[in-house]
Amino acid sequence: MRVPGAAERNTDAASRADADRRAVRPGRAAGRLASHAVLVAFSSWCLAAGDAAQQDQAMTAAAPSRFRADELGLRLSRQNGNAAYAPRVVSLPGTGDATLEADGRKLPFRFESRDRVALLNELYRIRFFDLPTQYSTRPSARLSDDGSVDTIRRQLSDANVNSVCVSIAAFERCVHYGSEAPLELDRLAQRVFAQAEVLAGGR
């Protein structure tokens, strides 16, 4: 029986070590894949969080996030169908009396700071600061004889008869609209005018 030499024993040992390393590699590869998956998931979460933050930032449209209550003012204007008459206007300034301008008269009334903040919260809820500043056109689709569809924008004749403006310190944002009104904003404006008429009439 032949006894293996030292060189052969070293070769066998090296082969066994190499086989052991190969056996371990799949486990290491799986570990690396798992780590990569965790990293990708974490990166996706970070991107989603960043998008949400950007959306929240866009919602406020550069309006100050901290300000004094007397720096918040609102002004609403409505035209009741006849352009020959002056629009009705509700002014809710940060200081002094609120006023209702209607039928050639300017009626003062009291409107508390907490009520103005409540209105601001309503505007935040309907994403007022994300709305277009002008509702002056309306898209319209038209079917042609050749079967193609063209989309055009029609000009609205009553685009600027109503408006809602919010001022916060030096910042101001207005939305002007007519019959093509953002529904929730128009309902809120109607409610403010109704409340102003009650408050001004009871003074």
PDB file of N, CA and C in Angstrom, residues 90-154:
ATOM      1  N   VAL A  90     -67.454  90.140   1.747  1.00  0.00           N
ATOM      2  CA  VAL A  90     -67.238  89.922   3.183  1.00  0.00           C
ATOM      3  C   VAL A  90     -65.748  90.055   3.444  1.00  0.00           C
ATOM      4  N   SER A  91     -65.390  90.948   4.361  1.00  0.00           N
ATOM      5  CA  SER A  91     -63.992  91.141   4.752  1.00  0.00           C
ATOM      6  C   SER A  91     -63.824  90.716   6.208  1.00  0.00           C
ATOM      7  N   LEU A  92     -62.856  89.837   6.426  1.00  0.00           N
ATOM      8  CA  LEU A  92     -62.577  89.335   7.782  1.00  0.00           C
ATOM      9  C   LEU A  92     -61.120  89.639   8.105  1.00  0.00           C
ATOM     10  N   PRO A  93     -60.827  90.891   8.468  1.00  0.00           N
ATOM     11  CA  PRO A  93     -59.427  91.263   8.720  1.00  0.00           C
ATOM     12  C   PRO A  93     -58.930  90.734  10.053  1.00  0.00           C
ATOM     13  N   GLY A  94     -57.612  90.778  10.222  1.00  0.00           N
ATOM     14  CA  GLY A  94     -57.031  90.317  11.474  1.00  0.00           C
ATOM     15  C   GLY A  94     -57.295  91.265  12.622  1.00  0.00           C
ATOM     16  N   THR A  95     -57.458  92.537  12.323  1.00  0.00           N
ATOM     17  CA  THR A  95     -57.735  93.539  13.358  1.00  0.00           C
ATOM     18  C   THR A  95     -58.945  94.372  12.933  1.00  0.00           C
ATOM     19  N   GLY A  96     -59.665  94.864  13.897  1.00  0.00           N
ATOM     20  CA  GLY A  96     -60.833  95.685  13.600  1.00  0.00           C
ATOM     21  C   GLY A  96     -62.052  94.848  13.278  1.00  0.00           C
ATOM     22  N   ASP A  97     -63.141  95.531  12.934  1.00  0.00           N
ATOM     23  CA  ASP A  97     -64.400  94.861  12.655  1.00  0.00           C
ATOM     24  C   ASP A  97     -64.367  94.156  11.299  1.00  0.00           C
ATOM     25  N   ALA A  98     -65.064  93.039  11.238  1.00  0.00           N
ATOM     26  CA  ALA A  98     -65.365  92.427   9.950  1.00  0.00           C
ATOM     27  C   ALA A  98     -66.481  93.250   9.315  1.00  0.00           C
ATOM     28  N   THR A  99     -66.607  93.185   7.991  1.00  0.00           N
ATOM     29  CA  THR A  99     -67.640  93.967   7.304  1.00  0.00           C
ATOM     30  C   THR A  99     -68.311  93.139   6.215  1.00  0.00           C
ATOM     31  N   LEU A 100     -69.574  93.486   5.982  1.00  0.00           N
ATOM     32  CA  LEU A 100     -70.346  92.946   4.867  1.00  0.00           C
ATOM     33  C   LEU A 100     -70.759  94.112   3.988  1.00  0.00           C
ATOM     34  N   GLU A 101     -70.324  94.103   2.737  1.00  0.00           N
ATOM     35  CA  GLU A 101     -70.703  95.137   1.780  1.00  0.00           C
ATOM     36  C   GLU A 101     -71.767  94.568   0.856  1.00  0.00           C
ATOM     37  N   ALA A 102     -72.952  95.156   0.900  1.00  0.00           N
ATOM     38  CA  ALA A 102     -74.061  94.675   0.084  1.00  0.00           C
ATOM     39  C   ALA A 102     -75.077  95.788  -0.097  1.00  0.00           C
ATOM     40  N   ASP A 103     -75.635  95.876  -1.294  1.00  0.00           N
ATOM     41  CA  ASP A 103     -76.689  96.851  -1.586  1.00  0.00           C
ATOM     42  C   ASP A 103     -76.251  98.274  -1.253  1.00  0.00           C
ATOM     43  N   GLY A 104     -75.003  98.587  -1.522  1.00  0.00           N
ATOM     44  CA  GLY A 104     -74.509  99.948  -1.298  1.00  0.00           C
ATOM     45  C   GLY A 104     -74.229 100.278   0.150  1.00  0.00           C
ATOM     46  N   ARG A 105     -74.342  99.333   1.024  1.00  0.00           N
ATOM     47  CA  ARG A 105     -74.074  99.569   2.447  1.00  0.00           C
ATOM     48  C   ARG A 105     -72.895  98.728   2.906  1.00  0.00           C
ATOM     49  N   LYS A 106     -72.211  99.233   3.932  1.00  0.00           N
ATOM     50  CA  LYS A 106     -71.082  98.518   4.528  1.00  0.00           C
ATOM     51  C   LYS A 106     -71.408  98.294   6.000  1.00  0.00           C
ATOM     52  N   LEU A 107     -71.727  97.061   6.344  1.00  0.00           N
ATOM     53  CA  LEU A 107     -72.202  96.734   7.678  1.00  0.00           C
ATOM     54  C   LEU A 107     -71.100  96.044   8.478  1.00  0.00           C
ATOM     55  N   PRO A 108     -70.740  96.609   9.632  1.00  0.00           N
ATOM     56  CA  PRO A 108     -69.718  95.973  10.465  1.00  0.00           C
ATOM     57  C   PRO A 108     -70.314  94.868  11.339  1.00  0.00           C
ATOM     58  N   PHE A 109     -69.485  93.907  11.685  1.00  0.00           N
ATOM     59  CA  PHE A 109     -69.904  92.875  12.632  1.00  0.00           C
ATOM     60  C   PHE A 109     -68.643  92.275  13.270  1.00  0.00           C
ATOM     61  N   ARG A 110     -68.856  91.578  14.364  1.00  0.00           N
ATOM     62  CA  ARG A 110     -67.744  91.009  15.107  1.00  0.00           C
ATOM     63  C   ARG A 110     -67.483  89.572  14.635  1.00  0.00           C
ATOM     64  N   PHE A 111     -66.212  89.264  14.382  1.00  0.00           N
ATOM     65  CA  PHE A 111     -65.826  87.918  13.960  1.00  0.00           C
ATOM     66  C   PHE A 111     -64.551  87.550  14.704  1.00  0.00           C
ATOM     67  N   GLU A 112     -64.639  86.543  15.567  1.00  0.00           N
ATOM     68  CA  GLU A 112     -63.539  86.205  16.469  1.00  0.00           C
ATOM     69  C   GLU A 112     -62.355  85.567  15.736  1.00  0.00           C
ATOM     70  N   SER A 113     -61.178  85.661  16.360  1.00  0.00           N
ATOM     71  CA  SER A 113     -59.967  85.053  15.790  1.00  0.00           C
ATOM     72  C   SER A 113     -60.134  83.549  15.615  1.00  0.00           C
ATOM     73  N   ARG A 114     -60.760  82.902  16.602  1.00  0.00           N
ATOM     74  CA  ARG A 114     -60.923  81.443  16.503  1.00  0.00           C
ATOM     75  C   ARG A 114     -61.806  81.062  15.315  1.00  0.00           C
ATOM     76  N   ASP A 115     -62.740  81.958  14.943  1.00  0.00           N
ATOM     77  CA  ASP A 115     -63.603  81.681  13.795  1.00  0.00           C
ATOM     78  C   ASP A 115     -62.824  81.817  12.489  1.00  0.00           C
ATOM     79  N   ARG A 116     -61.913  82.778  12.442  1.00  0.00           N
ATOM     80  CA  ARG A 116     -61.067  82.909  11.245  1.00  0.00           C
ATOM     81  C   ARG A 116     -60.135  81.709  11.106  1.00  0.00           C
ATOM     82  N   VAL A 117     -59.593  81.242  12.218  1.00  0.00           N
ATOM     83  CA  VAL A 117     -58.727  80.051  12.181  1.00  0.00           C
ATOM     84  C   VAL A 117     -59.534  78.826  11.760  1.00  0.00           C
ATOM     85  N   ALA A 118     -60.780  78.737  12.218  1.00  0.00           N
ATOM     86  CA  ALA A 118     -61.643  77.619  11.821  1.00  0.00           C
ATOM     87  C   ALA A 118     -61.890  77.652  10.310  1.00  0.00           C
ATOM     88  N   LEU A 119     -62.077  78.854   9.755  1.00  0.00           N
ATOM     89  CA  LEU A 119     -62.242  78.976   8.306  1.00  0.00           C
ATOM     90  C   LEU A 119     -60.975  78.564   7.571  1.00  0.00           C
ATOM     91  N   LEU A 120     -59.822  78.957   8.115  1.00  0.00           N
ATOM     92  CA  LEU A 120     -58.559  78.559   7.497  1.00  0.00           C
ATOM     93  C   LEU A 120     -58.427  77.037   7.490  1.00  0.00           C
ATOM     94  N   ASN A 121     -58.829  76.400   8.567  1.00  0.00           N
ATOM     95  CA  ASN A 121     -58.779  74.936   8.613  1.00  0.00           C
ATOM     96  C   ASN A 121     -59.705  74.304   7.578  1.00  0.00           C
ATOM     97  N   GLU A 122     -60.860  74.929   7.346  1.00  0.00           N
ATOM     98  CA  GLU A 122     -61.758  74.446   6.304  1.00  0.00           C
ATOM     99  C   GLU A 122     -61.104  74.574   4.928  1.00  0.00           C
ATOM    100  N   LEU A 123     -60.395  75.669   4.722  1.00  0.00           N
ATOM    101  CA  LEU A 123     -59.699  75.871   3.440  1.00  0.00           C
ATOM    102  C   LEU A 123     -58.562  74.865   3.282  1.00  0.00           C
ATOM    103  N   TYR A 124     -57.862  74.580   4.377  1.00  0.00           N
ATOM    104  CA  TYR A 124     -56.840  73.529   4.313  1.00  0.00           C
ATOM    105  C   TYR A 124     -57.485  72.180   3.967  1.00  0.00           C
ATOM    106  N   ARG A 125     -58.642  71.909   4.543  1.00  0.00           N
ATOM    107  CA  ARG A 125     -59.296  70.621   4.330  1.00  0.00           C
ATOM    108  C   ARG A 125     -59.644  70.411   2.862  1.00  0.00           C
ATOM    109  N   ILE A 126     -60.119  71.461   2.197  1.00  0.00           N
ATOM    110  CA  ILE A 126     -60.487  71.332   0.780  1.00  0.00           C
ATOM    111  C   ILE A 126     -59.300  71.652  -0.127  1.00  0.00           C
ATOM    112  N   ARG A 127     -58.102  71.766   0.473  1.00  0.00           N
ATOM    113  CA  ARG A 127     -56.865  72.024  -0.276  1.00  0.00           C
ATOM    114  C   ARG A 127     -56.970  73.281  -1.135  1.00  0.00           C
ATOM    115  N   PHE A 128     -57.410  74.345  -0.505  1.00  0.00           N
ATOM    116  CA  PHE A 128     -57.557  75.639  -1.179  1.00  0.00           C
ATOM    117  C   PHE A 128     -56.257  76.088  -1.831  1.00  0.00           C
ATOM    118  N   PHE A 129     -55.135  75.873  -1.160  1.00  0.00           N
ATOM    119  CA  PHE A 129     -53.853  76.365  -1.667  1.00  0.00           C
ATOM    120  C   PHE A 129     -53.317  75.539  -2.835  1.00  0.00           C
ATOM    121  N   ASP A 130     -53.998  74.429  -3.155  1.00  0.00           N
ATOM    122  CA  ASP A 130     -53.640  73.639  -4.328  1.00  0.00           C
ATOM    123  C   ASP A 130     -54.516  73.977  -5.531  1.00  0.00           C
ATOM    124  N   LEU A 131     -55.587  74.755  -5.319  1.00  0.00           N
ATOM    125  CA  LEU A 131     -56.503  75.055  -6.408  1.00  0.00           C
ATOM    126  C   LEU A 131     -55.879  76.050  -7.387  1.00  0.00           C
ATOM    127  N   PRO A 132     -56.287  76.005  -8.660  1.00  0.00           N
ATOM    128  CA  PRO A 132     -55.839  77.040  -9.604  1.00  0.00           C
ATOM    129  C   PRO A 132     -56.312  78.417  -9.141  1.00  0.00           C
ATOM    130  N   THR A 133     -55.564  79.431  -9.449  1.00  0.00           N
ATOM    131  CA  THR A 133     -55.974  80.781  -9.054  1.00  0.00           C
ATOM    132  C   THR A 133     -57.066  81.330  -9.965  1.00  0.00           C
ATOM    133  N   GLN A 134     -57.201  80.772 -11.158  1.00  0.00           N
ATOM    134  CA  GLN A 134     -58.216  81.217 -12.118  1.00  0.00           C
ATOM    135  C   GLN A 134     -58.969  80.019 -12.680  1.00  0.00           C
ATOM    136  N   TYR A 135     -60.300  80.114 -12.698  1.00  0.00           N
ATOM    137  CA  TYR A 135     -61.128  79.138 -13.394  1.00  0.00           C
ATOM    138  C   TYR A 135     -61.717  79.845 -14.625  1.00  0.00           C
ATOM    139  N   SER A 136     -60.829  80.205 -15.545  1.00  0.00           N
ATOM    140  CA  SER A 136     -61.230  81.019 -16.694  1.00  0.00           C
ATOM    141  C   SER A 136     -61.477  80.209 -17.951  1.00  0.00           C
ATOM    142  N   THR A 137     -61.048  78.946 -17.972  1.00  0.00           N
ATOM    143  CA  THR A 137     -61.264  78.092 -19.146  1.00  0.00           C
ATOM    144  C   THR A 137     -61.790  76.735 -18.707  1.00  0.00           C
ATOM    145  N   ARG A 138     -62.366  76.015 -19.681  1.00  0.00           N
ATOM    146  CA  ARG A 138     -62.866  74.679 -19.416  1.00  0.00           C
ATOM    147  C   ARG A 138     -62.473  73.776 -20.584  1.00  0.00           C
ATOM    148  N   PRO A 139     -61.865  72.616 -20.334  1.00  0.00           N
ATOM    149  CA  PRO A 139     -61.533  71.714 -21.432  1.00  0.00           C
ATOM    150  C   PRO A 139     -62.792  71.090 -22.023  1.00  0.00           C
ATOM    151  N   SER A 140     -62.777  70.883 -23.333  1.00  0.00           N
ATOM    152  CA  SER A 140     -63.924  70.300 -24.012  1.00  0.00           C
ATOM    153  C   SER A 140     -63.420  69.373 -25.113  1.00  0.00           C
ATOM    154  N   ALA A 141     -63.956  68.148 -25.171  1.00  0.00           N
ATOM    155  CA  ALA A 141     -63.557  67.171 -26.183  1.00  0.00           C
ATOM    156  C   ALA A 141     -64.516  67.232 -27.368  1.00  0.00           C
ATOM    157  N   ARG A 142     -63.953  67.124 -28.585  1.00  0.00           N
ATOM    158  CA  ARG A 142     -64.760  67.211 -29.799  1.00  0.00           C
ATOM    159  C   ARG A 142     -64.393  66.068 -30.738  1.00  0.00           C
ATOM    160  N   LEU A 143     -65.403  65.333 -31.211  1.00  0.00           N
ATOM    161  CA  LEU A 143     -65.202  64.219 -32.135  1.00  0.00           C
ATOM    162  C   LEU A 143     -65.240  64.737 -33.565  1.00  0.00           C
ATOM    163  N   SER A 144     -64.174  64.463 -34.317  1.00  0.00           N
ATOM    164  CA  SER A 144     -64.094  64.890 -35.713  1.00  0.00           C
ATOM    165  C   SER A 144     -64.665  63.820 -36.631  1.00  0.00           C
ATOM    166  N   ASP A 145     -64.905  64.191 -37.884  1.00  0.00           N
ATOM    167  CA  ASP A 145     -65.481  63.254 -38.870  1.00  0.00           C
ATOM    168  C   ASP A 145     -64.557  62.078 -39.151  1.00  0.00           C
ATOM    169  N   ASP A 146     -63.243  62.289 -39.012  1.00  0.00           N
ATOM    170  CA  ASP A 146     -62.305  61.205 -39.293  1.00  0.00           C
ATOM    171  C   ASP A 146     -62.118  60.256 -38.118  1.00  0.00           C
ATOM    172  N   GLY A 147     -62.895  60.455 -37.057  1.00  0.00           N
ATOM    173  CA  GLY A 147     -62.832  59.568 -35.902  1.00  0.00           C
ATOM    174  C   GLY A 147     -61.853  59.998 -34.829  1.00  0.00           C
ATOM    175  N   SER A 148     -61.122  61.083 -35.051  1.00  0.00           N
ATOM    176  CA  SER A 148     -60.179  61.571 -34.042  1.00  0.00           C
ATOM    177  C   SER A 148     -60.902  62.478 -33.050  1.00  0.00           C
ATOM    178  N   VAL A 149     -60.345  62.571 -31.873  1.00  0.00           N
ATOM    179  CA  VAL A 149     -60.917  63.404 -30.819  1.00  0.00           C
ATOM    180  C   VAL A 149     -59.941  64.524 -30.490  1.00  0.00           C
ATOM    181  N   ASP A 150     -60.410  65.743 -30.556  1.00  0.00           N
ATOM    182  CA  ASP A 150     -59.591  66.908 -30.213  1.00  0.00           C
ATOM    183  C   ASP A 150     -60.095  67.505 -28.911  1.00  0.00           C
ATOM    184  N   THR A 151     -59.161  67.891 -28.055  1.00  0.00           N
ATOM    185  CA  THR A 151     -59.511  68.564 -26.803  1.00  0.00           C
ATOM    186  C   THR A 151     -59.107  70.027 -26.911  1.00  0.00           C
ATOM    187  N   ILE A 152     -60.063  70.899 -26.691  1.00  0.00           N
ATOM    188  CA  ILE A 152     -59.803  72.337 -26.750  1.00  0.00           C
ATOM    189  C   ILE A 152     -60.203  72.962 -25.416  1.00  0.00           C
ATOM    190  N   ARG A 153     -59.773  74.181 -25.188  1.00  0.00           N
ATOM    191  CA  ARG A 153     -60.122  74.894 -23.962  1.00  0.00           C
ATOM    192  C   ARG A 153     -61.020  76.072 -24.319  1.00  0.00           C
ATOM    193  N   ARG A 154     -62.193  76.093 -23.708  1.00  0.00           N
ATOM    194  CA  ARG A 154     -63.163  77.155 -23.962  1.00  0.00           C
ATOM    195  C   ARG A 154     -63.043  78.240 -22.900  1.00  0.00           C
TER     196      ARG A 154
END
